[in-house]
Short mmCIF file of C-alpha atoms in Angstrom, two decimals:
data_model
loop_
_atom_site.label_atom_id
_atom_site.label_comp_id
_atom_site.label_asym_id
_atom_site.label_seq_id
_atom_site.Cartn_x
_atom_site.Cartn_y
_atom_site.Cartn_z
CA UNK A 1102 -0.25 0.06 -0.27
CA UNK A 1103 2.42 2.43 0.85
CA UNK A 1104 4.63 1.67 -2.45
CA UNK A 1105 1.54 1.96 -4.55
CA UNK A 1106 1.32 5.49 -2.45
CA UNK A 1107 5.05 6.42 -3.48
CA UNK A 1108 4.59 5.58 -6.78
CA UNK A 1109 1.57 7.43 -7.22
CA UNK A 1110 3.14 10.07 -5.57
CA UNK A 1111 6.32 9.68 -8.05
CA UNK A 1112 3.83 9.81 -11.07
CA UNK A 1113 2.14 12.22 -9.89
CA UNK A 1114 5.63 14.74 -9.48
CA UNK A 1115 6.20 13.70 -12.46
CA UNK A 1116 3.08 14.55 -14.20
CA UNK A 1117 3.58 18.16 -12.47
CA UNK A 1118 6.75 19.15 -13.82
CA UNK A 1119 5.78 18.01 -17.01
CA UNK A 1120 2.88 20.10 -16.84
CA UNK A 1121 4.61 22.92 -14.94
CA UNK A 1122 7.41 22.82 -17.94
CA UNK A 1123 4.55 22.91 -20.35
CA UNK A 1124 3.31 26.17 -19.12
CA UNK A 1125 6.16 28.10 -18.86
CA UNK A 1126 6.99 27.14 -22.68
CA UNK A 1127 3.51 28.11 -23.97
CA UNK A 1128 3.93 31.41 -21.33
CA UNK A 1129 7.38 31.84 -23.12
CA UNK A 1130 5.46 31.94 -26.34
CA UNK A 1131 2.83 33.84 -25.39
CA UNK A 1132 5.37 36.75 -24.11
CA UNK A 1133 7.21 36.16 -27.57
CA UNK A 1134 3.83 36.80 -29.65
CA UNK A 1135 3.00 39.57 -27.14
CA UNK A 1136 6.28 41.39 -27.26
CA UNK A 1137 6.03 40.83 -31.22
CA UNK A 1138 2.54 43.28 -30.52
CA UNK A 1139 3.52 45.34 -27.71
CA UNK A 1140 7.36 44.97 -27.96
CA UNK A 1141 7.66 45.40 -31.70
CA UNK A 1142 5.37 48.63 -31.54
CA UNK A 1143 8.14 51.01 -31.56
CA UNK A 1144 9.79 49.25 -34.43
CA UNK A 1145 6.22 49.39 -36.40
CA UNK A 1146 6.13 53.32 -35.41
CA UNK A 1147 9.81 53.35 -36.56
CA UNK A 1148 9.42 51.38 -40.06
CA UNK A 1149 6.02 53.49 -40.69
CA UNK A 1150 7.56 56.79 -40.11
CA UNK A 1151 10.49 56.07 -42.69
CA UNK A 1152 7.85 54.87 -44.94
CA UNK A 1153 5.96 58.14 -44.52
CA UNK A 1154 9.31 59.65 -44.84
CA UNK A 1155 8.63 61.31 -41.39
CA UNK A 1156 11.78 60.22 -40.24
CA UNK A 1157 14.44 61.54 -42.57
CA UNK A 1158 18.74 61.40 -42.97
CA UNK A 1159 18.95 57.96 -41.18
CA UNK A 1160 21.81 56.53 -41.40
CA UNK A 1161 21.39 53.22 -39.68
CA UNK A 1162 18.58 50.76 -38.50
CA UNK A 1163 17.84 51.61 -35.28
CA UNK A 1164 19.52 48.79 -32.96
CA UNK A 1165 16.27 48.02 -31.19
CA UNK A 1166 14.77 47.48 -34.90
CA UNK A 1167 17.65 45.16 -36.35
CA UNK A 1168 15.83 41.94 -35.67
CA UNK A 1169 12.06 43.52 -36.62
CA UNK A 1170 13.65 44.60 -39.85
CA UNK A 1171 15.47 41.29 -40.92
CA UNK A 1172 12.21 39.16 -39.92
CA UNK A 1173 10.19 41.95 -41.65
CA UNK A 1174 12.23 41.33 -44.83
CA UNK A 1175 12.21 37.61 -44.89
CA UNK A 1176 8.85 36.08 -43.15
CA UNK A 1177 6.41 37.57 -45.43
CA UNK A 1178 5.39 40.86 -44.75
CA UNK A 1179 7.66 42.74 -46.88
CA UNK A 1180 6.33 40.46 -49.70
CA UNK A 1181 2.82 41.47 -49.05
CA UNK A 1182 3.72 44.87 -48.69
CA UNK A 1183 5.20 44.88 -51.60
CA UNK A 1184 2.23 42.91 -53.81
CA UNK A 1185 -0.49 45.18 -52.34
CA UNK A 1186 1.57 48.63 -53.24
CA UNK A 1187 1.56 46.54 -57.31
CA UNK A 1188 -1.89 46.06 -56.82
CA UNK A 1189 -2.67 49.52 -56.77
CA UNK A 1190 0.00 50.15 -59.69
CA UNK A 1191 -2.28 47.39 -61.72
CA UNK A 1192 -5.77 49.13 -60.84
CA UNK A 1193 -3.66 52.74 -62.19
CA UNK A 1194 -2.75 51.14 -65.13
CA UNK A 1195 -5.97 49.49 -65.90
CA UNK A 1196 -7.16 52.89 -65.84
CA UNK A 1197 -4.95 54.70 -67.87
CA UNK A 1198 -5.64 51.84 -71.03
CA UNK A 1199 -8.33 53.62 -71.23
CA UNK A 1200 -6.45 56.66 -72.64
CA UNK A 1201 -5.22 55.74 -75.93
CA UNK A 1202 -1.69 55.83 -75.65
CA UNK A 1203 -1.16 57.53 -79.62
CA UNK A 1204 2.27 59.03 -80.08
CA UNK A 1205 4.23 56.73 -77.48
CA UNK A 1206 5.40 59.48 -75.10
CA UNK A 1207 3.82 57.99 -72.37
CA UNK A 1208 6.42 57.54 -69.98
CA UNK A 1209 7.17 55.01 -66.52
CA UNK A 1210 9.93 55.66 -64.45
CA UNK A 1211 11.37 52.82 -62.74
CA UNK A 1212 14.30 52.99 -59.92
CA UNK A 1213 16.71 50.26 -60.12
CA UNK A 1214 17.91 48.78 -56.64
CA UNK A 1215 15.60 47.24 -54.33
CA UNK A 1216 12.77 48.37 -57.31
CA UNK A 1217 13.65 46.06 -60.03
CA UNK A 1218 16.24 44.25 -58.30
CA UNK A 1219 16.77 42.93 -54.85
CA UNK A 1220 19.91 44.22 -52.94
CA UNK A 1221 18.33 41.55 -49.92
CA UNK A 1222 21.20 39.45 -50.31
CA UNK A 1223 23.83 42.04 -50.15
CA UNK A 1224 22.01 43.84 -46.80
CA UNK A 1225 22.20 40.55 -45.35
CA UNK A 1226 25.52 40.46 -44.64
CA UNK A 1227 24.87 44.05 -43.52
CA UNK A 1228 22.65 43.56 -40.74
CA UNK A 1229 19.61 44.65 -42.60
CA UNK A 1230 20.61 47.98 -42.48
CA UNK A 1231 21.82 47.79 -39.05
CA UNK A 1232 25.65 48.19 -40.43
CA UNK A 1233 26.29 51.87 -42.05
CA UNK A 1234 26.62 51.91 -45.81
CA UNK A 1235 29.65 50.86 -47.33
CA UNK A 1236 30.53 52.37 -50.46
CA UNK A 1237 33.43 49.86 -51.38
CA UNK A 1238 31.59 46.74 -50.70
CA UNK A 1239 28.42 48.08 -51.86
CA UNK A 1240 30.28 49.02 -55.33
CA UNK A 1241 32.13 45.02 -55.15
CA UNK A 1242 28.30 43.65 -55.26
CA UNK A 1243 26.79 45.84 -57.56
CA UNK A 1244 29.77 44.82 -60.22
CA UNK A 1245 29.12 41.44 -59.39
CA UNK A 1246 25.82 41.42 -61.49
CA UNK A 1247 23.66 39.25 -59.38
CA UNK A 1248 20.53 40.85 -58.34
CA UNK A 1249 18.03 39.01 -58.47
CA UNK A 1250 14.49 40.73 -59.65
CA UNK A 1251 11.92 41.73 -57.52
CA UNK A 1252 9.27 39.51 -59.38
CA UNK A 1253 6.33 41.19 -58.89
CA UNK A 1254 8.02 44.39 -60.60
CA UNK A 1255 9.65 42.33 -63.32
CA UNK A 1256 5.80 41.34 -63.82
CA UNK A 1257 4.57 45.00 -63.75
CA UNK A 1258 7.80 46.13 -66.29
CA UNK A 1259 6.55 43.50 -69.02
CA UNK A 1260 3.07 44.56 -68.46
CA UNK A 1261 4.19 48.33 -68.69
CA UNK A 1262 6.25 47.41 -72.04
CA UNK A 1263 3.79 45.24 -73.44
CA UNK A 1264 1.08 47.84 -73.26
CA UNK A 1265 2.97 50.49 -75.18
CA UNK A 1266 4.41 52.64 -72.30
CA UNK A 1267 8.14 53.46 -72.50
CA UNK A 1268 9.77 52.47 -69.70
CA UNK A 1269 12.42 54.67 -68.04
CA UNK A 1270 14.82 52.78 -65.49
CA UNK A 1271 16.59 55.79 -64.04
CA UNK A 1272 18.81 55.00 -61.06
CA UNK A 1273 21.91 57.08 -58.86
CA UNK A 1274 23.97 54.15 -59.96
CA UNK A 1275 27.33 55.52 -61.25
CA UNK A 1276 27.08 55.28 -65.25
CA UNK A 1277 31.41 55.03 -65.56
CA UNK A 1278 32.20 52.50 -62.85
CA UNK A 1279 28.41 50.40 -62.83
CA UNK A 1280 26.98 50.75 -66.03
CA UNK A 1281 27.82 47.36 -67.78
CA UNK A 1282 27.53 45.55 -64.92
CA UNK A 1283 23.95 47.16 -64.57
CA UNK A 1284 23.43 46.58 -67.64
CA UNK A 1285 23.94 43.02 -67.67
CA UNK A 1286 22.28 42.46 -64.13
CA UNK A 1287 19.85 43.67 -65.77
CA UNK A 1288 19.11 41.79 -68.69
CA UNK A 1289 19.71 38.41 -66.74
CA UNK A 1290 17.06 39.46 -64.67
CA UNK A 1291 14.85 39.61 -67.82
CA UNK A 1292 14.03 43.81 -67.81
CA UNK A 1293 14.16 43.82 -71.80
CA UNK A 1294 12.64 46.39 -73.46
CA UNK A 1295 13.00 49.42 -72.02
CA UNK A 1296 12.74 52.53 -73.74
CA UNK A 1297 16.03 53.97 -71.98
CA UNK A 1298 18.64 53.41 -68.93
CA UNK A 1299 19.73 56.68 -67.10
CA UNK A 1300 22.58 56.57 -65.00
CA UNK A 1301 24.53 58.93 -62.85
CA UNK A 1302 26.93 61.10 -64.90
CA UNK A 1303 29.93 62.35 -63.51
CA UNK A 1304 28.73 65.84 -63.63
CA UNK A 1305 26.25 64.60 -60.74
CA UNK A 1306 29.05 62.58 -58.67
CA UNK A 1307 28.48 63.42 -55.04
CA UNK A 1308 24.54 65.29 -55.69
CA UNK A 1309 21.63 64.30 -53.65
CA UNK A 1310 19.54 61.91 -56.01
CA UNK A 1311 16.52 64.25 -55.61
CA UNK A 1312 18.67 66.75 -57.49
CA UNK A 1313 19.50 64.17 -60.09
CA UNK A 1314 16.52 62.39 -60.50
CA UNK A 1315 14.91 65.62 -60.41
CA UNK A 1316 16.77 67.17 -63.56
CA UNK A 1317 16.73 64.02 -65.27
CA UNK A 1318 12.73 64.04 -65.08
CA UNK A 1319 12.92 67.70 -66.50
CA UNK A 1320 14.95 66.99 -69.45
CA UNK A 1321 12.70 63.78 -70.19
CA UNK A 1322 9.77 66.15 -69.95
CA UNK A 1323 11.28 68.68 -72.31
CA UNK A 1324 11.58 65.93 -74.96
CA UNK A 1325 7.64 65.60 -74.98
CA UNK A 1326 7.40 62.45 -72.11
CA UNK A 1327 4.24 62.65 -69.68
CA UNK A 1328 5.41 60.60 -66.76
CA UNK A 1329 2.93 58.72 -66.00
CA UNK A 1330 3.71 56.89 -63.04
CA UNK A 1331 7.11 56.94 -60.55
CA UNK A 1332 7.96 53.77 -58.37
CA UNK A 1333 10.85 53.66 -56.31
CA UNK A 1334 11.65 52.15 -52.97
CA UNK A 1335 13.14 55.93 -51.88
CA UNK A 1336 11.54 59.26 -51.46
CA UNK A 1337 14.24 60.67 -53.10
CA UNK A 1338 12.91 58.65 -56.67
CA UNK A 1339 9.52 60.55 -55.78
CA UNK A 1340 9.87 63.94 -54.41
CA UNK A 1341 11.27 66.93 -56.25
CA UNK A 1342 10.29 68.15 -59.52
CA UNK A 1343 8.37 66.78 -62.12
CA UNK A 1344 7.91 63.25 -60.05
CA UNK A 1345 5.09 62.16 -62.39
CA UNK A 1346 0.98 61.90 -62.78
CA UNK A 1347 1.71 59.58 -59.85
CA UNK A 1348 4.12 57.88 -57.46
CA UNK A 1349 4.15 54.67 -55.73
CA UNK A 1350 6.35 54.17 -53.05
CA UNK A 1351 7.58 50.71 -52.56
CA UNK A 1352 9.25 49.80 -48.93
CA UNK A 1353 12.24 49.62 -47.59
CA UNK A 1354 13.25 49.73 -44.06
CA UNK A 1355 17.14 49.08 -44.38
CA UNK A 1356 18.80 51.79 -45.84
CA UNK A 1357 17.93 55.82 -46.44
CA UNK A 1358 19.45 57.89 -49.82
CA UNK A 1359 18.88 61.55 -49.48
CA UNK B 1437 -5.93 5.82 4.94
CA UNK B 1438 -8.21 5.43 2.31
CA UNK B 1439 -9.64 8.28 3.27
CA UNK B 1440 -6.46 10.40 2.79
CA UNK B 1441 -5.83 8.97 -0.39
CA UNK B 1442 -9.73 9.76 -1.42
CA UNK B 1443 -8.61 13.30 0.04
CA UNK B 1444 -5.19 13.82 -1.83
CA UNK B 1445 -6.96 12.12 -5.13
CA UNK B 1446 -9.55 14.79 -5.12
CA UNK B 1447 -6.75 17.67 -4.35
CA UNK B 1448 -4.83 16.60 -7.17
CA UNK B 1449 -7.79 16.65 -9.50
CA UNK B 1450 -8.86 19.81 -8.51
CA UNK B 1451 -4.73 20.97 -9.44
CA UNK B 1452 -4.87 19.49 -12.25
CA UNK B 1453 -8.04 20.60 -14.13
CA UNK B 1454 -7.06 24.86 -12.34
CA UNK B 1455 -3.55 23.76 -14.60
CA UNK B 1456 -5.30 22.90 -17.27
CA UNK B 1457 -7.19 25.81 -17.54
CA UNK B 1458 -4.71 27.38 -17.79
CA UNK B 1459 -2.69 26.37 -20.10
CA UNK B 1460 -6.03 26.42 -22.13
CA UNK B 1461 -6.62 30.79 -21.50
CA UNK B 1462 -2.82 30.58 -21.97
CA UNK B 1463 -2.91 29.03 -25.49
CA UNK B 1464 -6.10 30.62 -26.36
CA UNK B 1465 -3.89 34.30 -25.99
CA UNK B 1466 -1.37 32.65 -27.69
CA UNK B 1467 -3.40 32.02 -30.82
CA UNK B 1468 -5.32 35.12 -31.24
CA UNK B 1469 -1.72 36.89 -30.82
CA UNK B 1470 -0.48 35.08 -33.85
CA UNK B 1471 -3.70 36.08 -35.47
CA UNK B 1472 -2.81 39.41 -34.74
CA UNK B 1473 0.44 39.14 -36.10
CA UNK B 1474 -0.87 36.52 -39.44
CA UNK B 1475 -4.18 36.99 -39.62
CA UNK B 1476 -3.82 41.12 -39.92
CA UNK B 1477 -0.95 41.00 -42.65
CA UNK B 1478 -3.42 42.32 -45.69
CA UNK B 1479 -4.55 45.19 -42.69
CA UNK B 1480 -1.15 46.11 -42.08
CA UNK B 1481 -0.28 46.34 -45.71
CA UNK B 1482 -3.06 48.35 -46.74
CA UNK B 1483 -2.47 50.81 -43.67
CA UNK B 1484 1.22 50.79 -44.64
CA UNK B 1485 -0.45 51.82 -48.15
CA UNK B 1486 -2.58 54.29 -46.90
CA UNK B 1487 -0.44 56.18 -45.50
CA UNK B 1488 2.47 56.20 -47.83
CA UNK B 1489 -0.06 57.65 -50.38
CA UNK B 1490 -0.19 54.41 -52.13
CA UNK B 1491 -3.62 53.95 -52.32
CA UNK B 1492 -5.75 57.13 -53.03
CA UNK B 1493 -9.29 58.35 -53.14
CA UNK B 1494 -10.81 55.34 -51.22
CA UNK B 1495 -13.98 56.12 -49.99
CA UNK B 1496 -14.33 53.28 -47.17
CA UNK B 1497 -12.16 51.60 -44.74
CA UNK B 1498 -12.54 47.36 -46.37
CA UNK B 1499 -14.38 45.76 -44.70
CA UNK B 1500 -12.22 43.37 -43.58
CA UNK B 1501 -10.07 46.44 -41.78
CA UNK B 1502 -12.86 47.57 -40.01
CA UNK B 1503 -12.44 45.41 -37.01
CA UNK B 1504 -7.85 46.10 -37.15
CA UNK B 1505 -8.61 49.94 -37.71
CA UNK B 1506 -10.80 49.80 -34.33
CA UNK B 1507 -8.04 48.49 -32.79
CA UNK B 1508 -5.07 50.42 -34.14
CA UNK B 1509 -7.07 53.54 -33.00
CA UNK B 1510 -8.19 52.64 -29.39
CA UNK B 1511 -5.00 50.16 -28.36
CA UNK B 1512 -2.38 52.42 -28.19
CA UNK B 1513 -0.70 51.56 -31.52
CA UNK B 1514 -2.18 55.15 -33.19
CA UNK B 1515 -0.89 56.94 -30.20
CA UNK B 1516 2.80 55.74 -30.45
CA UNK B 1517 2.86 55.98 -33.92
CA UNK B 1518 1.91 60.06 -33.22
CA UNK B 1519 4.60 59.97 -30.52
CA UNK B 1520 7.00 58.72 -33.30
CA UNK B 1521 6.19 61.36 -36.18
CA UNK B 1522 6.31 64.09 -33.04
CA UNK B 1523 9.54 63.23 -31.77
CA UNK B 1524 10.68 63.21 -35.76
CA UNK B 1525 9.30 67.18 -35.15
CA UNK B 1526 10.67 67.96 -32.17
CA UNK B 1527 14.21 67.28 -33.17
CA UNK B 1528 13.44 69.09 -36.46
CA UNK B 1529 12.08 71.76 -34.49
CA UNK B 1530 15.29 71.72 -32.20
CA UNK B 1531 17.71 71.82 -35.07
CA UNK B 1532 15.86 74.76 -36.69
CA UNK B 1533 16.10 76.74 -32.97
CA UNK B 1534 20.07 76.90 -34.39
CA UNK B 1535 18.88 79.19 -36.61
CA UNK B 1536 17.89 82.57 -35.04
CA UNK B 1537 14.43 84.00 -35.90
CA UNK B 1538 14.81 87.24 -36.80
CA UNK B 1539 12.00 88.76 -38.46
CA UNK B 1540 8.99 86.83 -37.05
CA UNK B 1541 8.25 85.23 -40.46
CA UNK B 1542 8.99 81.77 -40.29
CA UNK B 1543 6.16 79.74 -40.09
CA UNK B 1544 4.45 76.39 -39.42
CA UNK B 1545 1.31 75.43 -41.07
CA UNK B 1546 -0.99 72.35 -39.35
CA UNK B 1547 -4.62 71.61 -40.54
CA UNK B 1548 -6.96 71.20 -37.94
CA UNK B 1549 -9.39 67.98 -38.02
CA UNK B 1550 -7.63 64.84 -36.74
CA UNK B 1551 -4.17 66.98 -36.55
CA UNK B 1552 -5.07 69.57 -33.74
CA UNK B 1553 -8.15 68.06 -32.77
CA UNK B 1554 -9.65 64.72 -32.85
CA UNK B 1555 -12.87 63.65 -34.69
CA UNK B 1556 -12.67 59.84 -33.60
CA UNK B 1557 -15.57 60.10 -31.24
CA UNK B 1558 -17.66 60.89 -34.61
CA UNK B 1559 -15.87 58.33 -36.32
CA UNK B 1560 -16.48 55.57 -33.71
CA UNK B 1561 -20.31 55.56 -34.85
CA UNK B 1562 -19.41 55.74 -38.25
CA UNK B 1563 -17.54 52.27 -37.83
CA UNK B 1564 -14.03 54.01 -38.00
CA UNK B 1565 -14.48 54.98 -41.64
CA UNK B 1566 -15.97 51.72 -42.68
CA UNK B 1567 -19.58 53.61 -43.57
CA UNK B 1568 -19.06 56.25 -46.20
CA UNK B 1569 -18.84 60.11 -45.58
CA UNK B 1570 -21.74 61.64 -44.10
CA UNK B 1571 -21.53 65.35 -45.14
CA UNK B 1572 -24.65 66.17 -42.52
CA UNK B 1573 -23.37 64.23 -39.62
CA UNK B 1574 -19.89 65.69 -40.11
CA UNK B 1575 -21.36 69.13 -40.24
CA UNK B 1576 -23.44 68.50 -37.31
CA UNK B 1577 -20.81 66.62 -35.26
CA UNK B 1578 -17.96 69.92 -36.07
CA UNK B 1579 -20.55 72.91 -35.12
CA UNK B 1580 -20.83 70.69 -31.80
CA UNK B 1581 -17.73 72.05 -31.13
CA UNK B 1582 -16.12 69.43 -29.02
CA UNK B 1583 -13.51 67.73 -30.98
CA UNK B 1584 -10.31 66.99 -28.06
CA UNK B 1585 -7.22 68.18 -28.80
CA UNK B 1586 -4.84 65.92 -29.73
CA UNK B 1587 -2.25 66.09 -26.60
CA UNK B 1588 1.09 65.59 -28.16
CA UNK B 1589 -0.07 67.94 -31.56
CA UNK B 1590 -1.32 70.87 -28.59
CA UNK B 1591 2.15 70.43 -26.67
CA UNK B 1592 4.03 71.10 -30.25
CA UNK B 1593 1.68 73.74 -30.94
CA UNK B 1594 2.34 75.35 -27.63
CA UNK B 1595 6.08 74.87 -28.00
CA UNK B 1596 6.13 76.41 -31.57
CA UNK B 1597 4.35 78.98 -30.36
CA UNK B 1598 6.30 79.58 -27.62
CA UNK B 1599 9.50 79.54 -29.60
CA UNK B 1600 8.63 82.39 -31.82
CA UNK B 1601 7.06 80.61 -34.99
CA UNK B 1602 4.23 82.04 -36.33
CA UNK B 1603 1.63 78.93 -36.30
CA UNK B 1604 -0.64 78.91 -39.14
CA UNK B 1605 -4.04 76.72 -39.10
CA UNK B 1606 -4.98 75.85 -42.27
CA UNK B 1607 -8.33 74.02 -42.57
CA UNK B 1608 -10.86 72.20 -45.75
CA UNK B 1609 -13.78 73.33 -43.09
CA UNK B 1610 -15.90 76.02 -44.91
CA UNK B 1611 -15.50 78.92 -42.98
CA UNK B 1612 -19.55 80.26 -43.34
CA UNK B 1613 -21.01 77.37 -41.91
CA UNK B 1614 -18.33 76.25 -39.21
CA UNK B 1615 -16.44 79.65 -38.46
CA UNK B 1616 -17.79 80.44 -35.37
CA UNK B 1617 -17.24 76.60 -33.72
CA UNK B 1618 -14.44 76.15 -35.06
CA UNK B 1619 -12.76 78.96 -33.56
CA UNK B 1620 -14.52 77.96 -30.44
CA UNK B 1621 -13.48 74.18 -30.09
CA UNK B 1622 -9.95 75.55 -30.95
CA UNK B 1623 -10.13 77.99 -27.73
CA UNK B 1624 -11.97 75.36 -25.35
CA UNK B 1625 -9.08 72.98 -26.13
CA UNK B 1626 -5.84 75.47 -25.88
CA UNK B 1627 -4.92 76.40 -29.10
CA UNK B 1628 -4.45 79.63 -28.45
CA UNK B 1629 -1.82 82.55 -29.81
CA UNK B 1630 -2.02 81.37 -33.14
CA UNK B 1631 -1.08 83.88 -35.93
CA UNK B 1632 -3.73 82.91 -38.04
CA UNK B 1633 -6.90 80.67 -38.77
CA UNK B 1634 -7.39 79.89 -42.40
CA UNK B 1635 -10.75 78.41 -43.73
CA UNK B 1636 -12.39 77.61 -47.05
CA UNK B 1637 -13.97 80.51 -48.65
CA UNK B 1638 -16.82 80.13 -50.88
CA UNK B 1639 -14.85 80.29 -54.16
CA UNK B 1640 -13.14 77.04 -53.42
CA UNK B 1641 -16.36 75.53 -52.20
CA UNK B 1642 -15.79 71.94 -54.03
CA UNK B 1643 -12.32 72.47 -55.03
CA UNK B 1644 -9.62 69.96 -53.71
CA UNK B 1645 -7.87 69.86 -50.70
CA UNK B 1646 -4.55 70.07 -52.70
CA UNK B 1647 -6.08 72.82 -54.54
CA UNK B 1648 -7.07 75.43 -52.15
CA UNK B 1649 -4.87 74.43 -49.59
CA UNK B 1650 -1.75 75.13 -52.04
CA UNK B 1651 -3.43 78.58 -53.15
CA UNK B 1652 -3.41 79.56 -49.70
CA UNK B 1653 0.49 78.72 -48.91
CA UNK B 1654 1.32 80.38 -52.29
CA UNK B 1655 -0.08 83.57 -50.78
CA UNK B 1656 1.46 83.01 -47.65
CA UNK B 1657 4.39 82.74 -49.41
CA UNK B 1658 4.33 86.28 -51.05
CA UNK B 1659 3.33 88.00 -47.69
CA UNK B 1660 6.77 86.50 -46.90
CA UNK B 1661 6.12 83.47 -44.89
CA UNK B 1662 9.13 80.77 -44.65
CA UNK B 1663 6.68 77.75 -44.36
CA UNK B 1664 9.55 75.81 -41.67
CA UNK B 1665 7.35 73.21 -41.37
CA UNK B 1666 3.78 71.67 -42.78
CA UNK B 1667 1.72 68.62 -40.21
CA UNK B 1668 -1.20 67.27 -41.48
CA UNK B 1669 -2.68 63.91 -41.58
CA UNK B 1670 -3.68 63.87 -45.20
CA UNK B 1671 -1.62 63.68 -48.11
CA UNK B 1672 -3.69 66.20 -49.70
CA UNK B 1673 -2.09 68.85 -46.76
CA UNK B 1674 1.50 67.78 -47.53
CA UNK B 1675 1.51 67.81 -51.52
CA UNK B 1676 0.85 70.27 -54.24
CA UNK B 1677 3.01 73.37 -54.27
CA UNK B 1678 4.89 75.34 -51.12
CA UNK B 1679 4.44 72.47 -49.26
CA UNK B 1680 7.12 74.12 -47.23
CA UNK B 1681 10.90 73.13 -45.97
CA UNK B 1682 9.53 69.49 -44.30
CA UNK B 1683 6.39 67.75 -44.01
CA UNK B 1684 5.23 65.31 -41.50
CA UNK B 1685 2.19 62.90 -42.30
CA UNK B 1686 -0.03 62.19 -39.21
CA UNK B 1687 -1.76 58.83 -39.15
CA UNK B 1688 -5.22 58.59 -39.91
CA UNK B 1689 -6.63 55.22 -41.40
CA UNK B 1690 -10.01 56.00 -41.15
CA UNK B 1691 -10.72 57.95 -44.55
CA UNK B 1692 -9.32 59.64 -47.10
CA UNK B 1693 -9.62 63.42 -48.19
CA UNK B 1694 -8.30 64.61 -51.60
#
């Protein structure tokens, strides 16, 4: 009888321990999830402020946001955010198609880095923007010409070209050093059939993207192009002069280009 | 001995039940949290696209986002998002203060609705934007003059006034019908000491906010004001002409003003 009780006692203790461990595990999952809501609320606010151009001239992702940005980029929310913007672009393109494209001067402007092709693999090695910009490292990366296409943007590109729009790729990349690699990278990723690739010439070295891109858009406008849409991951693609009839901001919480 | 074992058994069963109920509660919290992360990813993308001006001309919050917008507005994330923008404004104002304000022509433009004072209590009755805009209902609400101050913006307002900036309140509200109620509402909420309150006159009736506000900012600029900052909850406050040196977009996922 006593040995039975001892056995029963042992069983009970084991069950208890297993239950307590279960509770602890569950609780810790819970607090992880709560931290995604509550603990990450600052991270959410930070990302929103970046995406709305309220936070400017930032040099690195703040320490408390690095892990969050990694999860954002890798675990689906970035892809979903991108898809919702592309849906909006498609709706707008559909409306535009109602207007007949007569003279071949209806243009779209697309940025290149993290708009047409992705630098995510490079930024993985830079803690998703947690490390400061490394001009030599980034140049070496670009020269490899291995940036993968951002697929929803590639599909948009193809639809615009097929739809009769002139697609102009406008990038802050320096023409002299990066022209060949950029052209090859675009080609190997399927960006074929664009009207023009405009890169930064030596006269704009050191200028902000807003200044350089505004001037390029001014020249395009003077040539007679009507900029129907303008797509970029940076506000410096979409602000300044001659920004176009509509601008679309793609998500990018990893870096800021002035 | 047997009665002792029976008692022990009873105690153990009770402890078990209590533990199991604890686990169940914890698990159900966990799945709620997971649904906030995964189930709301479209809602997050929609809100981001609205706040970045990628989705325009929308008339109501989509059905699948109504509950999410309610939670966003009431459960803290709206307040936190607002705080992060106000922090950015404060940083910028601190930088501006380095420059001496000489001639009293350094101005800030603040929108009124859901920038200085809140319509959240009204929109609660409109399913947080799930119902279409109701001009008569909104007019009646405004005429009551009971919109509460958005406190972080009130503090910003006070600091700007004390700091020597000319604060100009620029609103699409119609002067004739809503002037008296608006002035009284601003006063009873502590917005005292502004340079000018500019409301929509009859000549701008039916015009978009972008057109009306651009024209008002043009006139202010011609009077010699330097628009140092411009704060609003709508992109129509912050786009068009003479937008100012910096613009700050406050969150508002409840409605869109063209």
